[in-house]
Short mmCIF file of C-alpha atoms in Angstrom, two decimals:
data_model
loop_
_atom_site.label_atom_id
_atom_site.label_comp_id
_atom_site.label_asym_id
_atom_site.label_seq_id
_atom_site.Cartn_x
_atom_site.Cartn_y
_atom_site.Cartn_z
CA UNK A 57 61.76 -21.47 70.57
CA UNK A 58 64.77 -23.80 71.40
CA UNK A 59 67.62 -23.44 69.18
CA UNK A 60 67.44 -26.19 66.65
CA UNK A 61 70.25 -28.94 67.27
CA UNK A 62 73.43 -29.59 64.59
CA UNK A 63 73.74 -33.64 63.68
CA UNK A 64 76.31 -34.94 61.18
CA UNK A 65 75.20 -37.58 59.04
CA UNK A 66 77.96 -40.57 58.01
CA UNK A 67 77.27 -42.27 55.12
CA UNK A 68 80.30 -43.80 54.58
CA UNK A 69 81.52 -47.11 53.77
CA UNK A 70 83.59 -47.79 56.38
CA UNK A 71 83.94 -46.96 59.98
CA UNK A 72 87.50 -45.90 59.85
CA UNK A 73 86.52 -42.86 57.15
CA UNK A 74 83.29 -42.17 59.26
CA UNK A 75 85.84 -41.25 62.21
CA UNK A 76 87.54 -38.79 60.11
CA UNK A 77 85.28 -36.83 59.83
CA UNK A 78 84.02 -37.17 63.77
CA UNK A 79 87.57 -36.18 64.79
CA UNK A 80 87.63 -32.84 63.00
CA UNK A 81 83.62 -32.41 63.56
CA UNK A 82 82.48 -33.81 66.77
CA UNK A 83 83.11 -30.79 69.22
CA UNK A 84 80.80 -28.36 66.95
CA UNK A 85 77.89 -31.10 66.87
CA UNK A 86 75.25 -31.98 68.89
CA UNK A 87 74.09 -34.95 67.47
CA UNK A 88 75.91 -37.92 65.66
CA UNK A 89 74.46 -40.16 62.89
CA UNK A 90 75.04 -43.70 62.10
CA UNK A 91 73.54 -43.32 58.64
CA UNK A 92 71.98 -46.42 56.87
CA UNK A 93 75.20 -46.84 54.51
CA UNK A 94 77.53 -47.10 57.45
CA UNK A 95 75.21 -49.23 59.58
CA UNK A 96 74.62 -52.17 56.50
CA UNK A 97 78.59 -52.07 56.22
CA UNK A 98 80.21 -51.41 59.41
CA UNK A 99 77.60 -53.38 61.06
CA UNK A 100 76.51 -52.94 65.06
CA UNK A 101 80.54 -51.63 65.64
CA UNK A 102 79.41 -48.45 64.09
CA UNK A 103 77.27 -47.00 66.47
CA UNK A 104 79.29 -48.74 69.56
CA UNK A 105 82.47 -46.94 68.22
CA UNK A 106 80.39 -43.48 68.25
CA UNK A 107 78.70 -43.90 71.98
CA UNK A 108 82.48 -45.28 73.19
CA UNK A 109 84.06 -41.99 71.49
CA UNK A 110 81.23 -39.47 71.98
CA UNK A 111 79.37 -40.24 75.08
CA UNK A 112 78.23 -36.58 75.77
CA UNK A 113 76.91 -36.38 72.26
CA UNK A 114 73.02 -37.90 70.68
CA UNK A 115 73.85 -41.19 68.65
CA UNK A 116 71.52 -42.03 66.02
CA UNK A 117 71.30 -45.54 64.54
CA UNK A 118 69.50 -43.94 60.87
CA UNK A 119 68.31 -47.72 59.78
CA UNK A 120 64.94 -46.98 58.90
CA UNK A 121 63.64 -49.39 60.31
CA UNK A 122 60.37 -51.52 58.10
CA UNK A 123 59.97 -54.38 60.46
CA UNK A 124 60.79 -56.07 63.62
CA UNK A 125 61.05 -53.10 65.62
CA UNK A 126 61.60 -54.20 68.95
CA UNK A 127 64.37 -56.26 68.26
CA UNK A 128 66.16 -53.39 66.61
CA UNK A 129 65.63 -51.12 68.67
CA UNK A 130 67.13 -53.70 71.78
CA UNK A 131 69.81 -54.21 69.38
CA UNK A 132 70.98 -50.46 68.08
CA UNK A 133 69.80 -48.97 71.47
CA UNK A 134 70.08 -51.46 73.94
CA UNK A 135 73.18 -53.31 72.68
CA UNK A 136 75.19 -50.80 70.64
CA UNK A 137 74.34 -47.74 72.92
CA UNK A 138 72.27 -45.21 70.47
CA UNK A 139 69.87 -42.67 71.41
CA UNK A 140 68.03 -42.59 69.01
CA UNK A 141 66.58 -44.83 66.01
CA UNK A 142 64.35 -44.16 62.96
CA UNK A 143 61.67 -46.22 61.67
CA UNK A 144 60.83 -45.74 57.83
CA UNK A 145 57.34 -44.28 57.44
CA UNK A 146 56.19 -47.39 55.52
CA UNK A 147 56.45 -49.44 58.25
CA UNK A 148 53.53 -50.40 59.60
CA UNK A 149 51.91 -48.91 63.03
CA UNK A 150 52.70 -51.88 65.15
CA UNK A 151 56.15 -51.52 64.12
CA UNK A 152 56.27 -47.86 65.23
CA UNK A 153 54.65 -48.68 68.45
CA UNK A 154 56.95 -51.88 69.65
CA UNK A 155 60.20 -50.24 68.61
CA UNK A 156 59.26 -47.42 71.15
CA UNK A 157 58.07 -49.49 73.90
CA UNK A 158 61.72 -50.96 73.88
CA UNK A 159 63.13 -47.69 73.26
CA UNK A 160 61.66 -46.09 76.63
CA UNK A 161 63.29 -49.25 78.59
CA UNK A 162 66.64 -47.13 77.91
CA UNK A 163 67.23 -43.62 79.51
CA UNK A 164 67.63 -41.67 76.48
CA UNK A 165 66.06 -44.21 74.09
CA UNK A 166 63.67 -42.70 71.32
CA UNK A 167 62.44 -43.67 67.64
CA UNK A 168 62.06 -40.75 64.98
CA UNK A 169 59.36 -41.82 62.42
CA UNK A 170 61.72 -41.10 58.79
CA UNK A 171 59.05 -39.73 56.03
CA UNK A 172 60.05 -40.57 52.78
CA UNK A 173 57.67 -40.98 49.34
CA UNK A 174 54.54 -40.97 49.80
CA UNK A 175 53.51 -40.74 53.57
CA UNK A 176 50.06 -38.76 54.70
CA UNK A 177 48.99 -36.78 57.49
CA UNK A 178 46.43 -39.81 58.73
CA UNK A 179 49.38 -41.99 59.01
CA UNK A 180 51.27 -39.62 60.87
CA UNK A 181 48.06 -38.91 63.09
CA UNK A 182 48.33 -43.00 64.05
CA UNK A 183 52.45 -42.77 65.02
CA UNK A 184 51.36 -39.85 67.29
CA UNK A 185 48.84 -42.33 69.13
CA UNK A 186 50.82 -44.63 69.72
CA UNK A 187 53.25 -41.76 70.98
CA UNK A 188 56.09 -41.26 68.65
CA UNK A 189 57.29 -37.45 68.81
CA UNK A 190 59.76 -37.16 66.60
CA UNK A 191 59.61 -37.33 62.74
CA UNK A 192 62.74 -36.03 59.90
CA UNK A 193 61.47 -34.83 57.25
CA UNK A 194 63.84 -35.79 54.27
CA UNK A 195 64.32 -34.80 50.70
CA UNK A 196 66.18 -37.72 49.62
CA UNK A 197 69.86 -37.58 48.04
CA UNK A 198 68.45 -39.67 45.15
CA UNK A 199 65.33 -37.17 44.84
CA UNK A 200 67.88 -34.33 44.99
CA UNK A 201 70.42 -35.36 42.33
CA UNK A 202 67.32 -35.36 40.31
CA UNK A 203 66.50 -32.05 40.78
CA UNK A 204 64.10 -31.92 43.18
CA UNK A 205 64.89 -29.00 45.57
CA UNK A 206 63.47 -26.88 48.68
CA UNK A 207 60.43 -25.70 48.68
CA UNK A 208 57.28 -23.97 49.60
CA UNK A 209 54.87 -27.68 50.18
CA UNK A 210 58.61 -28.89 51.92
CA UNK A 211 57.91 -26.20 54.58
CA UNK A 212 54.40 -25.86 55.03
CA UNK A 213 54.65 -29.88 55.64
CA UNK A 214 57.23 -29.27 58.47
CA UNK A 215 55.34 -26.33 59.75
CA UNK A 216 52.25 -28.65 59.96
CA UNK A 217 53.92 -31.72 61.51
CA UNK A 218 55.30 -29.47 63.81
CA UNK A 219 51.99 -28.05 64.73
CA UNK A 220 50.86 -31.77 65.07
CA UNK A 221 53.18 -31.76 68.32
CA UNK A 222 56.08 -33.24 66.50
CA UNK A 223 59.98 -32.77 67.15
CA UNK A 224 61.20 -32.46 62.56
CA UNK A 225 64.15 -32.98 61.89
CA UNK A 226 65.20 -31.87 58.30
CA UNK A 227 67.78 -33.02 56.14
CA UNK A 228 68.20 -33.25 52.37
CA UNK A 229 71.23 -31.87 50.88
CA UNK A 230 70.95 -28.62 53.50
CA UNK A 231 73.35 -25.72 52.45
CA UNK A 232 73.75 -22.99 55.72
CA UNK A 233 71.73 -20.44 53.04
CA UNK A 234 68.84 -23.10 53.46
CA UNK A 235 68.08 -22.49 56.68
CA UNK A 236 66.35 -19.46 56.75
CA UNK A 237 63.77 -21.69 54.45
CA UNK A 238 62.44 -23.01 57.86
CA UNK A 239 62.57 -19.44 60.00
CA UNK A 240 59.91 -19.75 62.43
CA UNK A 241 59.61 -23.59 62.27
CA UNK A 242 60.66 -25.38 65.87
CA UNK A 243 63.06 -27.34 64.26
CA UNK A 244 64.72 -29.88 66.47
CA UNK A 245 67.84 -31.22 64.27
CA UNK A 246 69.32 -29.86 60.85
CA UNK A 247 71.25 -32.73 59.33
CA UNK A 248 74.06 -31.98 57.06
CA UNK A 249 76.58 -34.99 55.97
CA UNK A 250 78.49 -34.23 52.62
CA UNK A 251 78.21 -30.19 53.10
CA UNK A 252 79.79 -31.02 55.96
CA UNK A 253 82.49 -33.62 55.57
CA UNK A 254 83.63 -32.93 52.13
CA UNK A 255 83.86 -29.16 53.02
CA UNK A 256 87.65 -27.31 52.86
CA UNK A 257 87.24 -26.54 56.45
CA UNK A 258 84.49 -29.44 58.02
CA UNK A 259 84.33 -27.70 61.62
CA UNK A 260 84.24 -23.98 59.93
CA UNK A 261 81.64 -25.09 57.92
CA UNK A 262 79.65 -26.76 60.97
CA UNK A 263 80.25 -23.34 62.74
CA UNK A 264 78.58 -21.14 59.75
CA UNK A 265 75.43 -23.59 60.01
CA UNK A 266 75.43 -22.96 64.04
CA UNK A 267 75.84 -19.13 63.33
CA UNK A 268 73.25 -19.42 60.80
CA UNK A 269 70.95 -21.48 63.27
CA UNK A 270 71.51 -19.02 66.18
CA UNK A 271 70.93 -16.17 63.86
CA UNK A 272 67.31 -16.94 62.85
CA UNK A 273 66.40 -18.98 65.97
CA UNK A 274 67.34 -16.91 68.61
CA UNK B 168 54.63 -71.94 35.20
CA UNK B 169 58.01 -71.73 37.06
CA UNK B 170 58.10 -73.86 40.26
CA UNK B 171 58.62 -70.92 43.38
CA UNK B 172 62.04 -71.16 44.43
CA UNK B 173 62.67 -72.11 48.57
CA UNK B 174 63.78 -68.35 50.49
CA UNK B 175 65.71 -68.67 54.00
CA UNK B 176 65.60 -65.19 55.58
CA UNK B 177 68.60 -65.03 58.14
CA UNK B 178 67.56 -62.00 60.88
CA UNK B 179 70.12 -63.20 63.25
CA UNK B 180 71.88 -60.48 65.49
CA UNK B 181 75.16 -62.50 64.48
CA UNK B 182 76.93 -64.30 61.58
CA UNK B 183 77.93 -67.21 63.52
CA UNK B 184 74.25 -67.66 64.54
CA UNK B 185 72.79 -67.17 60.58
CA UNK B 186 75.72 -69.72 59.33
CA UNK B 187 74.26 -71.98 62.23
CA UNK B 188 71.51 -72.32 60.39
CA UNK B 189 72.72 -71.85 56.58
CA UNK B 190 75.08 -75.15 57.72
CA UNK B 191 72.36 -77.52 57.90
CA UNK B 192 69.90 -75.86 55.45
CA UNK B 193 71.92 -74.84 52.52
CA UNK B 194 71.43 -77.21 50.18
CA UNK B 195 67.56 -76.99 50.57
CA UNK B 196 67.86 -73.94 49.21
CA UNK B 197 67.56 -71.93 46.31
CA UNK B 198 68.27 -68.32 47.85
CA UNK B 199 69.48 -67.23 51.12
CA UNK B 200 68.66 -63.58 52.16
CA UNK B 201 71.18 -61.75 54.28
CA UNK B 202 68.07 -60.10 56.78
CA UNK B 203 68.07 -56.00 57.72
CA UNK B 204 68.82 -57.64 61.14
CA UNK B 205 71.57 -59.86 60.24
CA UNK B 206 72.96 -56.80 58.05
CA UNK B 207 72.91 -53.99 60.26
CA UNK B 208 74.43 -55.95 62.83
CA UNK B 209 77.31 -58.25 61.36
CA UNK B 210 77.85 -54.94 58.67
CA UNK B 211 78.99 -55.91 54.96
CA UNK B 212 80.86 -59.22 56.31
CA UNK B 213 77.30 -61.00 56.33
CA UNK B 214 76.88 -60.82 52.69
CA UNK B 215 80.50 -61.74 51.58
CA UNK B 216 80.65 -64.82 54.09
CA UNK B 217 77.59 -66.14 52.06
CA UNK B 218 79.06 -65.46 48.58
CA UNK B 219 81.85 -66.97 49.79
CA UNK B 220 80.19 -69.91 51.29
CA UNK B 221 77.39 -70.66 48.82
CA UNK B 222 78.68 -69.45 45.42
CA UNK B 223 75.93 -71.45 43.69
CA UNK B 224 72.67 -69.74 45.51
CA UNK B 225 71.53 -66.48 44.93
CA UNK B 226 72.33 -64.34 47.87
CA UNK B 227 69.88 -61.32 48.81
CA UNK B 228 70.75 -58.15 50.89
CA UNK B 229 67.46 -57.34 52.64
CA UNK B 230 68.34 -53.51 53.44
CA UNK B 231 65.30 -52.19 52.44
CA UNK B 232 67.16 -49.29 50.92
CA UNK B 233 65.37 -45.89 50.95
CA UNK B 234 67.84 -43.63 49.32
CA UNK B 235 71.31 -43.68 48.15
CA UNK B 236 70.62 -46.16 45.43
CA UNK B 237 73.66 -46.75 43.57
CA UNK B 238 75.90 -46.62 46.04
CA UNK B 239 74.17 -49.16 48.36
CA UNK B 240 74.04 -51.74 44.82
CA UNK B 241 77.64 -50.43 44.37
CA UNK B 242 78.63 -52.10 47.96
CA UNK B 243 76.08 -54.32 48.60
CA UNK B 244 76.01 -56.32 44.68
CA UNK B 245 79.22 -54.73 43.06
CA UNK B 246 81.69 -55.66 46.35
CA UNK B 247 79.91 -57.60 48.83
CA UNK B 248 78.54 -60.38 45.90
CA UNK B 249 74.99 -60.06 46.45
CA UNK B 250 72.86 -61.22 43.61
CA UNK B 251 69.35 -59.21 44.38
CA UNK B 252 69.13 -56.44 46.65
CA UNK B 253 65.46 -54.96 47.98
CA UNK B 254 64.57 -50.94 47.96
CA UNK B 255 61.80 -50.10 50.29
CA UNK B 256 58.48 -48.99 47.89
CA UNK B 257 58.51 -45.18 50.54
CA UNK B 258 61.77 -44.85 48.32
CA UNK B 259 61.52 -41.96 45.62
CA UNK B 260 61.63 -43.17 41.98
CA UNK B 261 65.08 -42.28 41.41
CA UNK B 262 66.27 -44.67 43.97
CA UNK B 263 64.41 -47.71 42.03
CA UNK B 264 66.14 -46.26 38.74
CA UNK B 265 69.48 -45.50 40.31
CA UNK B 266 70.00 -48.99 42.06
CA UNK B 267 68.88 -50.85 39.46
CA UNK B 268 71.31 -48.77 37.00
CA UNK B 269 73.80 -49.81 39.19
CA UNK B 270 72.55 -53.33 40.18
CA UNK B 271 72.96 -54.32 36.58
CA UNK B 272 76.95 -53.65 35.83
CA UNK B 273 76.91 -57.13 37.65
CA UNK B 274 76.29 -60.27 35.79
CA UNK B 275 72.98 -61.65 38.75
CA UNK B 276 72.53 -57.97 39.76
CA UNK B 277 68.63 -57.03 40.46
CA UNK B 278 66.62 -55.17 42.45
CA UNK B 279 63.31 -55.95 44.61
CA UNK B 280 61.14 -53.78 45.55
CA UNK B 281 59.84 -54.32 49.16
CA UNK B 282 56.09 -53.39 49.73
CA UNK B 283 55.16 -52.47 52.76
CA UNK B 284 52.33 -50.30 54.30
CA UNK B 285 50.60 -48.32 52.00
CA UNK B 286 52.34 -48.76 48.49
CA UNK B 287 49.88 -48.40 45.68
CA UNK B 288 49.43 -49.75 42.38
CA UNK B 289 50.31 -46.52 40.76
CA UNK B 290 53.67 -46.71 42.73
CA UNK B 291 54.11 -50.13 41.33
CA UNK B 292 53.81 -48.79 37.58
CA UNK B 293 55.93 -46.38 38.29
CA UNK B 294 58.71 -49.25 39.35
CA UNK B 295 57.96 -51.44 36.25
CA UNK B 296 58.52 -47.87 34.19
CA UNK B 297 61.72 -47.62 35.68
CA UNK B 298 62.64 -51.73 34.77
CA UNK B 299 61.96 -53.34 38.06
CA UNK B 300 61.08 -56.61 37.67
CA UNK B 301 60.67 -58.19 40.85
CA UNK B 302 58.84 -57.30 44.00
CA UNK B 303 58.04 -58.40 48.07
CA UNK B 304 54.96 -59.11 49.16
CA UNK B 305 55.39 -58.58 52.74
CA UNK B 306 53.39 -59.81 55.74
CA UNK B 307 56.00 -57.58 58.72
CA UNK B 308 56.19 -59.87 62.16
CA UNK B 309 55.54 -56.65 63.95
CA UNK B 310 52.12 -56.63 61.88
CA UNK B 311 51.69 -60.38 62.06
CA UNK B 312 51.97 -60.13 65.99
CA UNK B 313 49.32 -57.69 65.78
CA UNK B 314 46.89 -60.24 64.67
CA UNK B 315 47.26 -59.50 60.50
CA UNK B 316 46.54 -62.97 58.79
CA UNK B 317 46.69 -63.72 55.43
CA UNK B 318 43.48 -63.36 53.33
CA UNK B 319 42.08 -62.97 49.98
CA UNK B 320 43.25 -59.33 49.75
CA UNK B 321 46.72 -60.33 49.75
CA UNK B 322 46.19 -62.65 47.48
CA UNK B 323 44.47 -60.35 45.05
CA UNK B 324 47.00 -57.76 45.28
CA UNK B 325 49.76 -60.28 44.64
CA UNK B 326 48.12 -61.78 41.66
CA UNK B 327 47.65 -58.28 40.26
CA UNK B 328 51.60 -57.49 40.78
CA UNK B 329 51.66 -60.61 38.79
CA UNK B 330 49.28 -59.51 35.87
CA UNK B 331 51.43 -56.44 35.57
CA UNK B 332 54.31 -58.68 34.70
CA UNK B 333 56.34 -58.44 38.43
CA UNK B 334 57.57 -61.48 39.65
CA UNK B 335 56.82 -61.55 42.97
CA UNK B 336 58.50 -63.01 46.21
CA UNK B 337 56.57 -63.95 49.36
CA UNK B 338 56.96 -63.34 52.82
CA UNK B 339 55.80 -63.10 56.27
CA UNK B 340 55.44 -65.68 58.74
CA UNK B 341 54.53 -68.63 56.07
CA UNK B 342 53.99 -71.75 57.41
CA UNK B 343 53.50 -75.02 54.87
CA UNK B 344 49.73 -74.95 54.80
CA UNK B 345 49.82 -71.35 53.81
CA UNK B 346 51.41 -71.74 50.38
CA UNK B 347 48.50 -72.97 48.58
CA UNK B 348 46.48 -69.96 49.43
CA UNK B 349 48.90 -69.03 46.05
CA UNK B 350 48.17 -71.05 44.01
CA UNK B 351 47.60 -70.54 40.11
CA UNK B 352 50.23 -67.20 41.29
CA UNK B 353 53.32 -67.20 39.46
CA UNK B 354 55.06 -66.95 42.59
CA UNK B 355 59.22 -66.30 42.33
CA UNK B 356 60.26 -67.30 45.72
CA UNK B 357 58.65 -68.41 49.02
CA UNK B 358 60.27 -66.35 51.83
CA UNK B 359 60.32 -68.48 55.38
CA UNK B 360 62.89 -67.32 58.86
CA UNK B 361 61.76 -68.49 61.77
CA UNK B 362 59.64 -71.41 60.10
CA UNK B 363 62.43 -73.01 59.02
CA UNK B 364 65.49 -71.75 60.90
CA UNK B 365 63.53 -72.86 64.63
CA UNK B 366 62.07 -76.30 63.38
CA UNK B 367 62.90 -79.17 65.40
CA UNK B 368 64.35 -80.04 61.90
CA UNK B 369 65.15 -77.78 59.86
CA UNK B 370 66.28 -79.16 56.54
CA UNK B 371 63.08 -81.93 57.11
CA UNK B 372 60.99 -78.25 57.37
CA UNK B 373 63.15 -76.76 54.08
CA UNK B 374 61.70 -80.33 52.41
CA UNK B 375 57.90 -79.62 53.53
CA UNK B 376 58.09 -76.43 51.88
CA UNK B 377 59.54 -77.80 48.62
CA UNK B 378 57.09 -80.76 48.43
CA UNK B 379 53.85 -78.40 48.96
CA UNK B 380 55.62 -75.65 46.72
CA UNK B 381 55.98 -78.88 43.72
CA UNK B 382 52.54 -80.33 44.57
CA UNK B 383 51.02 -76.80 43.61
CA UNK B 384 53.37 -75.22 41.05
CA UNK B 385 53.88 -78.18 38.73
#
């Protein structure tokens, strides 16, 4: 099973406070995310100041994308260099499937379907038709601060999707004793963003989530 | 009932291209939406350059939010001037009850919720429990370009989100002849982009609208 990946999330207002925490973070991360905060005020300079600073590293353009799907993804891929894009899981199929198409015109271009609320297994089923691979499974920070934690129907979703043939992602509020929640579980990504920034020591914490990582998927 | 007010829905990939077309249709209109498009590319200076252009129309940020809430209201109504701002319906509960929290420390400050996909009714009560007023019927482009017209479903739906006391906006490819497919609907707004912005005329388009919209709604 392939180690699972480390991404920061930035949700910050600016782009100027988002690079504070990429200086002290980005050499103990493999993947780099333009969250949707950051994106709706920082704009398309966002993700083209992470792929100018961090070309080795995954950029993700996090918009959740509902609608015209191609023309984001030329725009955050394309244009402003991502990797990576998601597309909200209310969106509808055609969405899912047109943002891809002009994903793939892009060497490392791919769209990660973003479950939120309500989504089932059928719709999943249809994203996988039309060849979508990845999914991030996410317990919402608004869902969290009202109480709503980890637990067993979190997991045995994940472990299904990933059965499914999906790359999950998982993010939600992750603390490194979390992990061990998905032991067993291919994960591809564990996102962290506040445990991570706002920690003492950002890169010591992003280490103890890679030890954790390598110590339950190795 | 209420005449609909006239929508312009900006999805340029730049501000200088939306104010292109905000110059000449302005004051046609009763609100002009800042698009995800327009927002994730030109960042937070999309929203203020309308404020600060048309202080006497009601400005929407169409980010579709699908967590962090309050802070998204917080930037988006609270320091960017937005009057409305839309959460997508995938978004838990506590994102409908957090923006709107927020939303409302601001003397035009509301929250829409966008439906797209599979929202149900059940969803929607859950919304109007929370205080949301207003809501998006939404036809996506990338659905509409798969071949989804608009039929009596739609309509049903929307005059149901009207029974249960939501005012509801419009959207999705409307062209002039369409809008009387709503009639007897207490529609809020009329949504139009493309219709409008791409006319050989636009502000003779903006004036179509409005003169079907008053021969139906008055």
């Amino acid at each position: 099973m392939a180690i699972p990946l480390l991404q920061l999330a930035l949700d910050n207002t600016s782009l100027a406070e988002a690079l504070e925490s990429t200086r002290v973070l980005a050499s103990e991360l493999d993947v780099i995310e333009a969250g949707t905060v950051l994106c709706v005020t920082a704009g398309n300079q966002a993700v083209k100041a992470l792929r100018a600073l961090y070309p080795d590293k995954i950029i993700v353009a996090d918009i959740k994308v509902a609608d015209a799907g191609a023309l984001l993804a030329k725009v955050m891929i394309g244009e402003c260099g991502a990797d990576w894009m998601t597309v909200i899981c209310s969106a509808p199929v055609p969405t899912f499937e047109t943002a891809l198409k002009e994903a793939k015109k892009y060497p490392r271009g791919d769209i990660q379907a973003e479950l939120f609320g309500n989504w089932t297994f059928e719709e999943a089923a249809e994203w996988k038709k039309v060849g979508i691979k990845q999914a991030i499974y996410h317990r919402g920070r608004d869902a969290q601060a009202a109480g709503q934690t980890w637990g067993q129907v979190d997991i045995d979703k994940i472990a299904k999707l990933a059965e499914m043939g999906f790359e999950v992602s998982v993010t939600g509020g992750l603390e490194v004793e979390d992990l061990k929640l998905f032991k067993g579980i291919p994960v591809k990504a564990f996102i962290a963003g506040r445990n991570l920034r706002d920690a003492a020591d950002p890169a010591a914490a992003a280490r103890a989530f890679k030890d954790e990582i390598r110590k339950w998927w190795s």
